[in-house]
Each structure stands twice: as structure tokens, then as C-alpha cells.
Short mmCIF file of C-alpha atoms in Angstrom, two decimals:
data_model
loop_
_atom_site.label_atom_id
_atom_site.label_comp_id
_atom_site.label_asym_id
_atom_site.label_seq_id
_atom_site.Cartn_x
_atom_site.Cartn_y
_atom_site.Cartn_z
CA MET K 1 37.79 -4.94 75.59
CA LYS K 2 41.78 -5.10 74.01
CA THR K 3 42.51 -8.89 73.55
CA ILE K 4 46.72 -9.41 74.83
CA ALA K 5 47.73 -9.56 71.23
CA GLU K 6 46.68 -5.98 70.38
CA ILE K 7 48.47 -4.67 73.19
CA ASN K 8 51.28 -5.95 72.43
CA GLU K 9 50.64 -5.14 69.15
CA LYS K 10 50.69 -1.35 70.43
CA ILE K 11 53.98 -2.11 72.86
CA ARG K 12 55.39 -3.10 69.34
CA LYS K 13 54.76 -0.31 67.98
CA GLY K 14 55.64 1.93 70.81
CA GLN K 15 52.32 3.56 71.65
CA ALA K 16 51.85 1.61 74.45
CA ILE K 17 50.04 3.52 77.32
CA VAL K 18 51.41 1.94 80.46
CA LEU K 19 51.59 3.22 84.57
CA THR K 20 52.48 1.55 87.12
CA ALA K 21 49.62 0.76 89.84
CA GLU K 22 50.01 3.85 91.76
CA GLU K 23 49.62 6.17 88.98
CA VAL K 24 47.26 4.71 87.96
CA ILE K 25 44.90 5.35 90.60
CA GLU K 26 45.57 9.20 89.87
CA VAL K 27 44.71 9.18 86.06
CA VAL K 28 41.18 6.86 86.54
CA LYS K 29 40.07 9.97 89.28
CA GLU K 30 41.25 12.77 86.51
CA LYS K 31 39.96 10.50 83.36
CA GLY K 32 37.15 8.36 84.73
CA PHE K 33 36.97 4.85 84.36
CA LYS K 34 35.80 4.36 80.86
CA LYS K 35 38.23 6.64 79.20
CA ALA K 36 40.79 5.70 81.28
CA ALA K 37 39.79 2.06 80.65
CA GLN K 38 39.76 2.64 76.20
CA GLU K 39 43.80 4.67 76.80
CA VAL K 40 45.59 2.62 79.53
CA ASP K 41 46.87 -0.43 77.75
CA VAL K 42 48.92 -2.09 80.86
CA VAL K 43 48.92 -1.41 84.66
CA THR K 44 52.71 -2.42 86.16
CA THR K 45 52.41 -3.49 90.18
CA GLY K 46 56.01 -4.31 92.49
CA THR K 47 56.49 -5.95 95.62
CA PHE K 48 59.78 -6.23 97.35
CA GLY K 49 59.90 -8.84 100.50
CA PRO K 50 60.72 -11.07 102.79
CA MET K 51 59.61 -14.07 101.51
CA CYS K 52 60.68 -17.23 103.35
CA SER K 53 59.32 -20.12 100.69
CA SER K 54 62.45 -19.04 98.15
CA GLY K 55 65.36 -20.92 96.81
CA VAL K 56 68.11 -21.92 94.12
CA PHE K 57 68.29 -25.17 91.94
CA LEU K 58 71.52 -25.58 90.73
CA ASN K 59 73.56 -27.53 88.57
CA LEU K 60 76.88 -27.81 90.25
CA GLY K 61 78.45 -29.96 87.17
CA HIS K 62 80.48 -32.73 86.82
CA THR K 63 83.90 -33.39 88.61
CA LYS K 64 86.82 -35.82 87.16
CA PRO K 65 86.36 -38.25 88.35
CA ARG K 66 82.64 -37.63 88.89
CA ILE K 67 81.24 -37.61 92.24
CA LYS K 68 77.30 -37.95 93.18
CA LEU K 69 75.82 -35.98 95.85
CA GLY K 70 72.69 -37.37 95.67
CA GLY K 71 72.03 -38.98 98.50
CA GLY K 72 75.01 -36.99 100.55
CA LYS K 73 75.38 -33.63 101.87
CA VAL K 74 76.19 -30.92 100.28
CA TYR K 75 77.02 -27.11 101.81
CA LEU K 76 77.46 -23.52 100.49
CA ASN K 77 79.04 -21.58 102.56
CA GLY K 78 78.67 -23.89 105.17
CA VAL K 79 74.66 -23.72 104.75
CA PRO K 80 73.04 -27.17 104.54
CA ALA K 81 71.58 -27.84 100.57
CA TYR K 82 68.87 -30.38 99.76
CA ALA K 83 70.82 -33.12 97.72
CA GLY K 84 67.72 -35.68 97.70
CA LEU K 85 68.14 -35.61 93.78
CA ALA K 86 70.59 -36.63 90.48
CA ALA K 87 74.48 -36.20 90.87
CA VAL K 88 75.00 -32.85 91.31
CA ASP K 89 71.53 -31.31 91.16
CA VAL K 90 71.19 -29.58 94.72
CA TYR K 91 68.42 -27.08 96.25
CA LEU K 92 69.03 -24.05 97.88
CA GLY K 93 66.58 -22.63 100.53
CA ALA K 94 66.51 -19.15 102.19
CA THR K 95 65.98 -20.81 105.28
CA ALA K 96 68.75 -23.02 105.46
CA LEU K 97 71.46 -22.37 108.41
CA PRO K 98 74.19 -24.08 108.88
CA GLU K 99 75.13 -26.85 111.64
CA ASP K 100 76.75 -24.87 113.96
CA ASP K 101 73.94 -21.95 114.32
CA PRO K 102 73.43 -21.21 117.80
CA ARG K 103 69.65 -20.91 116.56
CA ASN K 104 67.92 -19.73 120.07
CA ARG K 105 69.88 -21.55 121.85
CA ASP K 106 70.77 -17.95 123.04
CA HIS K 107 67.63 -16.38 122.78
CA PRO K 108 66.69 -14.33 120.57
CA GLY K 109 69.06 -15.87 117.88
CA ALA K 110 70.96 -13.64 115.59
CA PHE K 111 70.80 -15.66 112.54
CA VAL K 112 73.57 -13.88 110.95
CA TYR K 113 73.82 -16.34 107.83
CA GLY K 114 71.71 -18.83 105.77
CA GLY K 115 70.65 -19.84 102.55
CA GLY K 116 68.89 -16.28 101.49
CA HIS K 117 72.46 -14.79 101.97
CA VAL K 118 74.10 -17.59 99.94
CA ILE K 119 71.69 -16.62 97.07
CA GLU K 120 72.73 -13.09 97.62
CA GLU K 121 76.35 -13.45 97.41
CA LEU K 122 75.82 -16.05 94.49
CA VAL K 123 73.89 -13.11 92.89
CA SER K 124 76.20 -10.45 93.10
CA GLY K 125 79.02 -12.40 91.31
CA LYS K 126 80.96 -13.57 94.54
CA LYS K 127 82.41 -16.87 95.06
CA VAL K 128 80.98 -19.49 97.53
CA ARG K 129 82.58 -22.58 99.18
CA LEU K 130 81.35 -25.65 97.96
CA GLN K 131 82.00 -28.95 100.49
CA GLY K 132 80.60 -31.78 99.32
CA PHE K 133 79.88 -35.85 100.99
CA ALA K 134 79.06 -38.61 99.14
CA TYR K 135 79.40 -42.64 99.48
CA GLY K 136 80.75 -43.47 96.10
CA THR K 137 79.77 -45.67 93.53
CA ASP K 138 81.26 -47.38 90.54
CA CYS K 139 80.21 -45.40 88.16
CA TYR K 140 80.67 -42.00 90.45
CA PRO K 141 83.60 -43.11 92.65
CA ARG K 142 84.67 -39.70 94.29
CA ARG K 143 83.80 -39.34 97.67
CA GLN K 144 84.31 -35.54 98.58
CA ILE K 145 84.88 -32.37 96.98
CA ASP K 146 86.05 -29.14 98.75
CA THR K 147 86.12 -26.09 96.08
CA TRP K 148 84.80 -22.62 94.77
CA ILE K 149 81.79 -21.90 92.82
CA GLY K 150 80.65 -18.73 90.89
CA LEU K 151 77.48 -18.48 88.92
CA GLU K 152 79.09 -18.24 85.96
CA ASP K 153 81.24 -21.84 86.82
CA ILE K 154 78.28 -23.76 87.14
CA ASN K 155 75.43 -24.91 84.69
CA GLU K 156 72.19 -23.83 85.98
CA ALA K 157 70.70 -21.88 88.39
CA ILE K 158 67.12 -21.74 88.74
CA LEU K 159 65.22 -19.86 91.32
CA PHE K 160 61.97 -21.33 92.28
CA ASN K 161 59.98 -19.69 94.71
CA PRO K 162 57.14 -22.12 96.04
CA ARG K 163 54.86 -18.76 97.76
CA ASN K 164 55.93 -15.72 97.03
CA ALA K 165 53.72 -12.72 96.26
CA TYR K 166 50.98 -13.41 99.19
CA GLN K 167 48.02 -11.66 98.22
CA ASN K 168 47.21 -9.73 101.44
CA TYR K 169 48.84 -10.36 104.86
CA ASN K 170 48.61 -10.09 108.77
CA VAL K 171 49.47 -7.15 110.94
CA ALA K 172 51.05 -8.69 113.64
CA VAL K 173 51.01 -7.24 117.38
CA ASN K 174 51.94 -9.04 120.71
CA LEU K 175 48.81 -8.64 123.64
CA SER K 176 51.35 -10.50 125.85
CA ASP K 177 53.64 -9.01 128.77
CA ARG K 178 56.98 -10.18 127.10
CA ILE K 179 58.53 -9.05 124.07
CA LEU K 180 58.11 -11.51 121.00
CA TYR K 181 60.22 -12.18 118.01
CA THR K 182 59.12 -13.67 114.85
CA TYR K 183 58.84 -13.90 111.43
CA MET K 184 57.39 -10.39 111.55
CA GLY K 185 60.08 -8.57 113.16
CA VAL K 186 60.45 -7.87 116.77
CA LEU K 187 56.50 -7.10 118.37
CA LYS K 188 57.03 -4.99 121.81
CA PRO K 189 54.16 -6.15 124.49
CA ARG K 190 51.16 -4.65 125.37
CA LEU K 191 50.55 -3.33 121.58
CA GLY K 192 53.61 -1.73 121.24
CA ASN K 193 54.13 -1.93 117.96
CA ALA K 194 52.42 -3.31 114.95
CA ASN K 195 54.41 -4.73 112.10
CA TYR K 196 52.91 -5.18 108.25
CA CYS K 197 54.01 -6.71 105.23
CA SER K 198 52.68 -6.10 101.44
CA ALA K 199 53.19 -3.37 99.27
CA GLY K 200 49.25 -2.51 99.42
CA GLN K 201 47.71 -1.03 96.56
CA LEU K 202 51.22 -1.40 94.21
CA SER K 203 51.24 -5.25 95.32
CA PRO K 204 50.50 -7.55 92.19
CA LEU K 205 47.17 -9.92 93.24
CA LEU K 206 45.90 -7.37 94.99
CA LYS K 207 45.57 -5.46 91.85
CA ASP K 208 44.14 -8.70 90.14
CA PRO K 209 41.98 -9.90 92.47
CA PHE K 210 40.14 -12.75 90.86
CA TYR K 211 43.30 -14.04 89.14
CA ARG K 212 41.76 -13.07 85.87
CA THR K 213 45.00 -11.72 83.98
CA ILE K 214 47.93 -13.72 86.11
CA GLY K 215 48.23 -16.82 85.65
CA ILE K 216 50.05 -20.03 85.38
CA GLY K 217 52.80 -18.86 82.11
CA THR K 218 52.72 -15.15 83.20
CA GLU K 219 55.95 -13.90 82.08
CA ILE K 220 56.79 -11.44 85.27
CA PHE K 221 60.14 -9.06 86.22
CA LEU K 222 61.52 -11.23 89.26
CA GLY K 223 64.72 -10.59 91.47
CA GLY K 224 65.59 -8.00 88.45
CA GLY K 225 65.01 -10.46 85.37
CA ILE K 226 62.90 -12.03 84.04
CA GLY K 227 60.44 -15.56 85.76
CA TYR K 228 57.63 -16.65 84.95
CA VAL K 229 54.48 -17.69 87.03
CA ALA K 230 54.92 -21.80 86.96
CA TRP K 231 51.64 -22.63 89.45
CA TRP K 232 49.90 -20.98 92.32
CA GLY K 233 51.79 -20.94 95.41
CA THR K 234 51.86 -23.08 98.30
CA GLN K 235 49.11 -22.50 100.53
CA HIS K 236 47.19 -20.30 98.07
CA ASN K 237 43.83 -19.49 99.84
CA PRO K 238 41.08 -17.49 97.47
CA SER K 239 38.31 -18.33 99.62
CA VAL K 240 38.67 -15.92 102.26
CA PRO K 241 36.51 -13.02 102.37
CA ARG K 242 36.27 -10.41 100.61
CA LYS K 243 35.71 -6.38 100.40
CA ASN K 244 34.26 -5.05 97.03
CA GLY K 245 36.31 -8.29 95.47
CA ILE K 246 39.64 -7.81 97.59
CA PRO K 247 40.96 -10.53 100.15
CA THR K 248 40.65 -8.87 103.81
CA ARG K 249 43.33 -11.78 104.74
CA PRO K 250 46.01 -13.65 103.51
CA ALA K 251 44.88 -15.20 100.63
CA GLY K 252 46.52 -15.82 96.78
CA THR K 253 49.90 -17.07 95.89
CA LEU K 254 52.43 -17.40 93.87
CA ALA K 255 55.31 -19.96 92.69
CA LEU K 256 57.58 -18.73 90.74
CA ILE K 257 60.66 -19.02 88.45
CA GLY K 258 63.43 -17.56 86.70
CA ASP K 259 67.19 -17.50 85.49
CA LEU K 260 68.88 -16.13 88.40
CA LYS K 261 72.35 -15.89 86.12
CA GLY K 262 70.02 -12.38 84.56
CA MET K 263 69.20 -10.89 88.13
CA LYS K 264 70.60 -8.36 90.69
CA PRO K 265 71.26 -8.61 94.30
CA GLU K 266 69.29 -5.07 94.84
CA PHE K 267 66.43 -7.23 94.19
CA LEU K 268 67.76 -10.35 96.22
CA ARG K 269 68.52 -9.61 99.31
CA GLY K 270 69.53 -12.20 102.62
CA VAL K 271 67.41 -11.37 105.41
CA SER K 272 68.39 -11.99 108.99
CA LEU K 273 64.98 -12.26 111.40
CA LEU K 274 65.88 -11.33 114.78
CA GLY K 275 65.14 -14.71 117.06
CA TYR K 276 63.18 -16.27 113.96
CA GLY K 277 65.65 -17.05 111.08
CA THR K 278 66.72 -16.12 107.84
CA SER K 279 65.04 -15.36 104.51
CA LEU K 280 64.85 -14.21 101.12
CA ALA K 281 63.59 -10.63 100.29
CA VAL K 282 62.43 -10.90 96.71
CA GLY K 283 61.74 -8.34 94.30
CA ILE K 284 58.70 -9.01 92.10
CA GLY K 285 56.70 -6.72 89.75
CA ILE K 286 53.47 -7.92 87.39
CA PRO K 287 52.16 -6.62 84.48
CA ILE K 288 48.42 -6.26 84.97
CA PRO K 289 47.15 -6.01 80.75
CA VAL K 290 43.87 -3.43 80.85
CA LEU K 291 41.77 -6.06 79.07
CA ASP K 292 38.24 -4.43 79.98
CA GLU K 293 37.16 -1.64 82.78
CA GLU K 294 36.67 -4.48 85.44
CA VAL K 295 40.35 -5.29 85.02
CA LEU K 296 40.90 -1.39 85.70
CA TRP K 297 38.75 -1.38 88.44
CA TYR K 298 40.55 -3.65 90.24
CA ALA K 299 43.88 -2.61 89.45
CA ALA K 300 43.09 0.99 90.06
CA ARG K 301 42.12 0.99 93.96
CA SER K 302 43.84 2.47 96.37
CA ASP K 303 45.73 1.75 99.91
CA GLY K 304 42.44 3.11 101.30
CA GLU K 305 40.46 0.75 100.00
CA ILE K 306 42.32 -2.14 100.84
CA LEU K 307 41.88 -3.99 104.08
CA ALA K 308 44.38 -6.68 106.56
CA PRO K 309 43.18 -8.03 109.40
CA VAL K 310 45.34 -7.44 112.69
CA VAL K 311 46.33 -10.98 114.36
CA ASP K 312 48.03 -10.75 117.93
CA TYR K 313 51.23 -13.04 118.11
CA SER K 314 51.60 -13.90 121.39
CA ARG K 315 48.61 -16.14 121.17
CA THR K 316 46.10 -16.61 117.84
CA TYR K 317 48.71 -17.06 116.00
CA PRO K 318 50.75 -19.42 117.34
CA GLU K 319 47.97 -21.47 118.86
CA ARG K 320 46.41 -21.21 115.04
CA GLU K 321 43.13 -20.05 115.86
CA SER K 322 41.76 -17.39 113.72
CA GLU K 323 40.74 -14.50 115.96
CA VAL K 324 41.24 -11.20 114.48
CA LEU K 325 41.36 -7.48 116.49
CA ALA K 326 41.02 -5.00 113.44
CA GLU K 327 40.83 -4.56 110.21
CA VAL K 328 42.75 -1.32 109.06
CA SER K 329 43.58 -0.01 105.26
CA TYR K 330 46.83 0.47 104.39
CA ALA K 331 46.47 3.99 104.00
CA GLU K 332 46.32 4.29 107.66
CA LEU K 333 49.41 1.47 108.22
CA LYS K 334 51.23 3.80 105.95
CA LYS K 335 50.49 6.58 108.51
CA GLY K 336 52.42 5.01 110.81
CA MET K 337 49.61 4.86 113.37
CA ILE K 338 46.34 2.65 113.71
CA LYS K 339 44.08 2.38 117.05
CA ILE K 340 43.59 -1.14 118.41
CA LEU K 341 42.01 -2.06 120.97
CA GLY K 342 41.68 2.04 122.24
CA LYS K 343 44.96 2.42 122.22
CA GLU K 344 47.44 4.22 119.40
CA VAL K 345 50.30 1.64 117.97
CA PRO K 346 52.77 2.85 115.97
CA THR K 347 53.25 0.66 112.51
CA GLY K 348 56.52 -0.62 111.09
CA CYS K 349 56.81 -2.48 107.91
CA LEU K 350 59.08 -5.36 106.29
CA SER K 351 57.88 -4.74 102.72
CA SER K 352 59.66 -2.15 101.37
CA TYR K 353 57.64 0.40 99.10
CA ALA K 354 60.37 2.12 97.81
CA LYS K 355 61.78 -0.83 96.24
CA ALA K 356 58.00 -2.06 95.40
CA ARG K 357 57.68 1.48 93.74
CA LYS K 358 60.87 1.28 91.71
CA ILE K 359 60.13 -2.32 90.36
CA ALA K 360 56.61 -1.23 89.12
CA GLN K 361 59.02 1.55 87.40
CA ILE K 362 61.08 -0.65 86.17
CA LEU K 363 58.97 -3.00 84.65
CA LYS K 364 57.22 -0.23 83.36
CA GLU K 365 60.22 0.96 80.99
CA TRP K 366 60.93 -2.53 79.94
CA ILE K 367 57.68 -2.41 77.78
CA LYS K 368 57.44 0.88 76.71
CA GLU K 369 60.69 0.25 75.62
CA GLY K 370 59.51 -2.93 74.06
CA LYS K 371 61.35 -5.54 75.95
CA PHE K 372 58.65 -6.84 77.46
CA LEU K 373 55.91 -8.12 76.22
CA LEU K 374 52.59 -9.42 78.14
CA SER K 375 51.95 -13.00 78.13
CA GLU K 376 48.55 -15.00 77.97
CA PRO K 377 48.26 -17.27 81.09
CA VAL K 378 48.91 -21.12 79.52
CA ALA K 379 46.08 -21.38 82.34
CA PRO K 380 44.08 -19.72 85.28
CA LEU K 381 45.11 -19.85 88.84
CA PRO K 382 42.18 -21.24 90.63
CA GLY K 383 39.92 -18.53 92.23
CA PRO K 384 37.20 -18.56 95.30
CA ASP K 385 34.40 -20.69 93.17
CA SER K 386 38.05 -23.82 93.18
CA GLY K 387 36.85 -25.22 96.27
CA ILE K 388 40.07 -25.10 97.35
CA LYS K 389 40.74 -24.88 101.57
CA LEU K 390 43.57 -24.91 103.63
CA LYS K 391 44.07 -27.69 105.33
CA PHE K 392 46.03 -28.18 108.69
CA LEU K 393 48.05 -30.60 109.92
CA GLU K 394 46.70 -32.82 112.43
CA GLU K 395 48.75 -35.63 114.77
CA ARG K 396 47.22 -39.12 114.38
CA LYS K 397 48.78 -42.22 116.11
CA ASP K 398 47.80 -44.33 112.72
CA THR K 399 46.46 -44.20 109.62
CA MET D 1 74.37 26.21 123.21
CA GLN D 2 74.90 22.48 123.07
CA LEU D 3 73.79 19.64 123.46
CA ARG D 4 74.33 16.91 125.25
CA ARG D 5 73.11 13.39 126.28
CA VAL D 6 74.27 12.03 129.50
CA ILE D 7 73.82 8.72 132.11
CA LEU D 8 73.07 9.39 135.87
CA ARG D 9 73.32 7.16 137.71
CA PHE D 10 72.37 8.06 141.52
CA PRO D 11 74.01 5.87 144.58
CA SER D 12 70.88 4.78 146.57
CA PHE D 13 71.61 7.11 149.76
CA LEU D 14 70.92 9.99 146.99
CA THR D 15 67.78 9.31 145.67
CA ASN D 16 65.40 10.73 147.70
CA GLN D 17 67.54 14.17 147.38
CA PRO D 18 66.40 16.95 145.04
CA ILE D 19 68.86 17.26 142.42
CA VAL D 20 68.65 17.36 138.64
CA TYR D 21 66.31 20.46 139.13
CA ARG D 22 69.32 22.89 140.37
CA LEU D 23 70.66 22.07 136.43
CA ALA D 24 67.77 24.81 135.92
CA LYS D 25 67.90 26.67 138.93
CA ASP D 26 71.35 27.41 139.07
CA PHE D 27 72.92 26.18 135.97
CA GLY D 28 70.15 27.69 133.86
CA LEU D 29 70.38 24.57 131.81
CA GLU D 30 67.21 23.13 130.18
CA PHE D 31 67.10 19.49 130.33
CA ASN D 32 64.85 16.99 128.91
CA ILE D 33 64.48 13.57 130.34
CA LEU D 34 65.19 10.37 127.97
CA LYS D 35 64.44 7.67 130.80
CA ALA D 36 63.88 7.56 134.01
CA SER D 37 64.13 4.38 136.92
CA VAL D 38 64.07 5.71 140.46
CA ASN D 39 63.29 3.64 143.27
CA PRO D 40 63.01 4.54 146.82
CA GLU D 41 66.50 3.65 148.62
CA LYS D 42 68.08 1.68 145.44
CA GLU D 43 70.22 3.06 142.83
CA GLY D 44 68.41 5.03 139.96
CA LEU D 45 69.12 5.75 136.55
CA LEU D 46 68.08 9.04 134.64
CA VAL D 47 69.47 8.98 130.68
CA MET D 48 69.01 12.76 129.94
CA GLU D 49 69.58 15.81 127.24
CA ILE D 50 71.40 19.06 128.67
CA LYS D 51 70.97 21.92 126.79
CA GLY D 52 72.69 25.05 127.68
CA GLU D 53 76.15 26.48 127.22
CA GLU D 54 79.46 24.37 127.17
CA GLY D 55 81.10 26.47 129.98
CA GLN D 56 77.30 25.68 131.92
CA ILE D 57 76.69 22.38 131.03
CA GLN D 58 80.10 21.23 132.72
CA GLU D 59 79.78 23.19 136.11
CA GLY D 60 76.12 21.46 136.10
CA ILE D 61 77.95 18.33 135.64
CA ARG D 62 80.49 19.26 137.88
CA TYR D 63 78.31 20.01 140.49
CA LEU D 64 76.65 16.15 140.07
CA LEU D 65 79.74 14.50 140.60
CA ASP D 66 80.45 16.60 144.14
CA LYS D 67 76.91 15.60 145.18
CA GLY D 68 78.21 11.79 144.36
CA VAL D 69 76.43 11.36 140.99
CA ILE D 70 78.05 9.07 138.66
CA VAL D 71 77.97 10.36 134.85
CA GLU D 72 78.46 8.71 131.78
CA SER D 73 78.53 9.67 128.89
CA PHE D 74 76.88 8.18 125.84
CA GLY D 75 80.04 5.63 124.89
CA GLN D 76 78.18 4.07 121.80
CA ARG D 77 76.77 5.51 118.51
CA VAL D 78 74.43 4.00 116.15
CA VAL D 79 74.90 4.79 112.36
CA PHE D 80 73.09 4.36 109.50
CA ASN D 81 74.15 2.54 106.24
CA SER D 82 71.94 3.59 103.49
CA GLU D 83 73.64 1.39 100.89
CA ARG D 84 72.52 -1.53 102.91
CA CYS D 85 69.12 -0.23 103.82
CA ILE D 86 65.84 -1.28 102.08
CA HIS D 87 63.74 1.20 103.35
CA CYS D 88 60.93 -1.25 104.30
CA GLY D 89 60.68 0.44 107.72
CA LEU D 90 60.69 -2.15 109.96
CA CYS D 91 63.06 0.14 112.35
CA VAL D 92 59.89 2.94 112.13
CA GLY D 93 57.94 1.74 114.43
CA LEU D 94 60.29 -0.45 116.98
CA CYS D 95 62.07 2.18 118.20
CA PRO D 96 61.42 3.77 121.07
CA VAL D 97 61.75 7.15 120.59
CA GLY D 98 61.32 7.69 116.82
CA ALA D 99 64.45 8.48 115.73
CA PHE D 100 63.22 6.94 112.13
CA ILE D 101 60.87 8.45 109.64
CA MET D 102 59.64 7.04 106.60
CA ASP D 103 59.27 10.10 104.12
CA GLU D 104 55.77 10.29 102.88
CA VAL D 105 56.64 10.95 99.27
CA THR D 106 59.80 9.44 98.94
CA PHE D 107 58.97 5.94 101.03
CA GLU D 108 62.73 5.80 102.26
CA VAL D 109 63.74 5.62 105.78
CA ILE D 110 65.36 8.69 107.30
CA PHE D 111 67.75 8.71 110.27
CA GLN D 112 68.03 11.39 112.84
CA GLU D 113 70.69 10.93 114.94
CA GLU D 114 70.09 13.70 117.05
CA LYS D 115 67.36 12.17 118.17
CA CYS D 116 69.29 8.38 119.14
CA LEU D 117 69.62 6.75 122.57
CA ALA D 118 71.84 4.05 120.98
CA CYS D 119 70.18 1.39 123.00
CA GLY D 120 70.38 -0.73 120.06
CA LEU D 121 67.13 -2.41 119.46
CA CYS D 122 67.14 -1.23 115.88
CA VAL D 123 70.91 -3.19 115.49
CA LYS D 124 69.65 -6.48 116.07
CA ALA D 125 65.85 -5.85 114.85
CA CYS D 126 67.58 -4.75 111.03
CA LEU D 127 66.90 -7.45 108.72
CA VAL D 128 69.71 -6.72 106.70
CA ARG D 129 72.20 -4.92 109.20
CA ALA D 130 71.92 -1.84 107.51
CA MET D 131 72.82 0.10 111.17
CA GLU D 132 75.62 -0.63 113.45
CA VAL D 133 77.03 0.26 116.59
CA GLN D 134 80.02 2.46 116.45
CA LEU D 135 82.25 2.47 120.18
#
């Protein structure tokens, strides 16, 4: 048994043993749990993939004379930002599209540029065009602004992502006779391919499946800089089926927050999904303090022991049905071929394992160098016994 | 030995004649059919790789042209921009000819251009536009 304070003391002294979630699997096999749990102090995780519920709050600073953009309209490189806040606070979401984007009029649309791309440009140090339209008041008389801004010109740029780091995710296939363009990529007809989106054995919440160490307030690697777990993520759904404690369906999620000014474009990339829209690929790394053998046991589960559900995106997903065609392990998915309904199906992935690995490695270095300490959660995330159940939106004629 | 990728269009009057096998028999060429669409009485299409000595390839293509086959070489190629690539591997399961592989050690995407048919599917599907068509 160790406490976070004890582990931090070791980190400060440069004596902490830190391993990535990949490395720890081998170490546990070699040394056994008891010995490994005594020796290993921290396990670092990582993930990098498109996460649509991402975006950035910007405080643009005040113009002279002042303008009240709140209640007006704001565009960044032509992409609309939400302006229903105070005078110069806006929120730019990853999936926002320019009003003149053809979208899916000529299906499948290319979705060349959207909010995710603007965020990538900002974090790359580029200037973006700000256009604002307001109605004018006595205290905020100005009605229009057209200028260029960069991260160094504005007050705050706060990445705030309401849902990131999904604990497990669907493997998408297509049982129909036509090609599908989805948020899980292009799906070829008649089980032509299968796309998944998780770092598996490196993915943060899969390595702490009951949220024993990851909670509200946990300090993390976010987009190449520092971030925090702000809350549980939207659609957090901890009460799904589990095998050996690990969810076999999309389950927990995290709401994350951090200073965009400290982040890097290598770990925040604008994404275009053919026929679907734009998004933002986000890099996340979370440290897991090895408090006891149980924490280590979960942190050391490998791809072969983590199962993902295979879902048909021609009918089951769009119709919000719950049928799962099969469960496959991440080890099988990573080999490049899975068997579904008797057919060999090649796999593709939307989540970058190479980047996930790099993130876990960087976080490990930060901790080893004493630059990053572990944080005690302020409050826990709701677990399987919380009673949280996903609600669905039903159409009603009246209240 | 040379490798040439060609698109052959067979006018409808040719589709019921044996032609392609003569490339092997008379000109000693090896060929590998990558895509075929042949319907009796209609225009036929063959995409294939021809392997042989340069002189033999030219003679073989001359033979096809004399017969009335329309021969086109690949006008475009697809190039891989490794700087842009995030190595997710979405292209790996998508490519119809398996031109992408995921390195089992580094988990980085490797593009094998020699296998590519330049169909352009990856160019449109890539999340970060790491694949480009070059004319």
C-alpha cells in the first residue's frame, strides 16, 4: 500500500519507478504482482484520436471603442464560434463549419476546414481572421470588427472538452450493400472493413476501469501541455457490461480542461471525416499511481484481455438499436484481421497507437524528471454503482 | 526487368477474343490483373501490371494497340506525406490492394507505393490529408 503523497515524495527525490502502461505488462509478467506492486510507483497511459466534443473558450480582449459580441455573431477563419456569453468571450467547437461549406450536398462532403482546424492553426502560432458582428449598445457602441488574432494577442485560450478519452469504443462495420461515410471512417459494403478507435492497453480509463485513481481534479497531459479532469464527461456510462472488471462497451468519459497556450500542434490536430464533418484529434496522457496490487492488476491488463463490441453502422447504430455482432479483443484488432459472421475482415483504426505510446513516454519522462507530480482527486467519478444510466431523446407532442 | 501498370480498354468487338494471354505466350511477359470488368458485347476494362524486358513490353503494347485495344498508362500517382500522417491506420483496412501496412514494432504506417493503384480512396478518407494525388 502506498499513498499519492508517498509517491510524490519519491518523484521529488528522483527515485520513483515509472513505467508506461505497455511496459508494465511485461514487468508484471516477469516479476509477478506482489513484487511489481512494491516496486512500480506510477503507470502512464496515453491516447490520441478524433474527439468531437472538444473546443476552446477564447477571451478576445476589448476593442476601442468596445464591442459586445455576446448575442451577436463571431467567425474565426470563417468558422462560426458560439457568442452567447459576455462581450468578448466565445467558444469555438471542433465540429463547427463555415456557413458556406457545401456539407453533404454533394455526398460525401470533404469537410476540408472546420473548428478543429482553426484550433490547430491557433496552437501552431498562426494568426486567424476574426470577424464579429454586434447590435451596438450605449456601453458597447461598436458594431463590427475584422482583424487578425493569434494566441499571444488574446487573454485566455482554454481548451475545454466536454467528452474525451472514451473508455472503450465500438468497432464499426457495414452489413449493407452500399458504402458508408461515418464518423468511424469509410465503411465498405458487405463487411469490407472494420474500424476501431481506442488505444486499447494504453488507453487511460481502460487501465483504471473503476476510476480508483482518476477523478475530478486529476492533473494530466493534454494536447502536449498540462490539463485537468474537470468533471466526468458527457454520456459517462459506467454501468455497462464488463469482463474481468473492464467495460466491453463504450463506458466512462472525461471532461477535460487546460491552457491552450501551453499545448502543441503535434497533439491537437484538425481532422476531416469524409461525408461526416470535422473534428479535433486530441492527445491525452493520464498517470496512474500504483496504490496497491489491485490498481496494478488493472493497469497491467493487455490488449488480449480488453474486448470491444462490433456494431453494424448501416442499421444498428443509426437506428439506435443495441445489437452487438461480436466481441473482439484489441490484440485481434491490431493484428489487422478479425472474423465476423464467418468472414475475414481487415481492420483500420482512427486512434494513433504510435502517438498514444509517445504521449505515455513523454508523461513518464516528465514524472521521472520531477516536473510533474501526481494529484489526489478532489472528488471521484461516478462508478458502476452510481445508478447513472444513459438517457435518450424522445419526441413528445407536449409536456 | 521492368514493371509497368496499364489500363486496357477493350472495345466491344474485342471482348470475346483471346488477347491478353498472348502477352505471355508470344512476348514472354508476366502479368498480374489488378482489376477486371469484362461483359460480353460491351466495352471491357483491365487494369494490370506487366513485367518483362523493356523491349518485350513495348512489343506487347504495340500488339495490343494493333488489335484495337486502347492502352493508357497511369496518369496519376498517390504520394504519402509522412510529416502530416498521424499514423492512425485508417487507410490500412480501407486500401483495396493492401498498399498500407502497420509496422508491428513502431505502429507507424508504411505506404508501399509499388502496390498502389492510385484509386484515390485513401486521399479522400485520410483524416489529416496526408495522402495526395500527383498528376
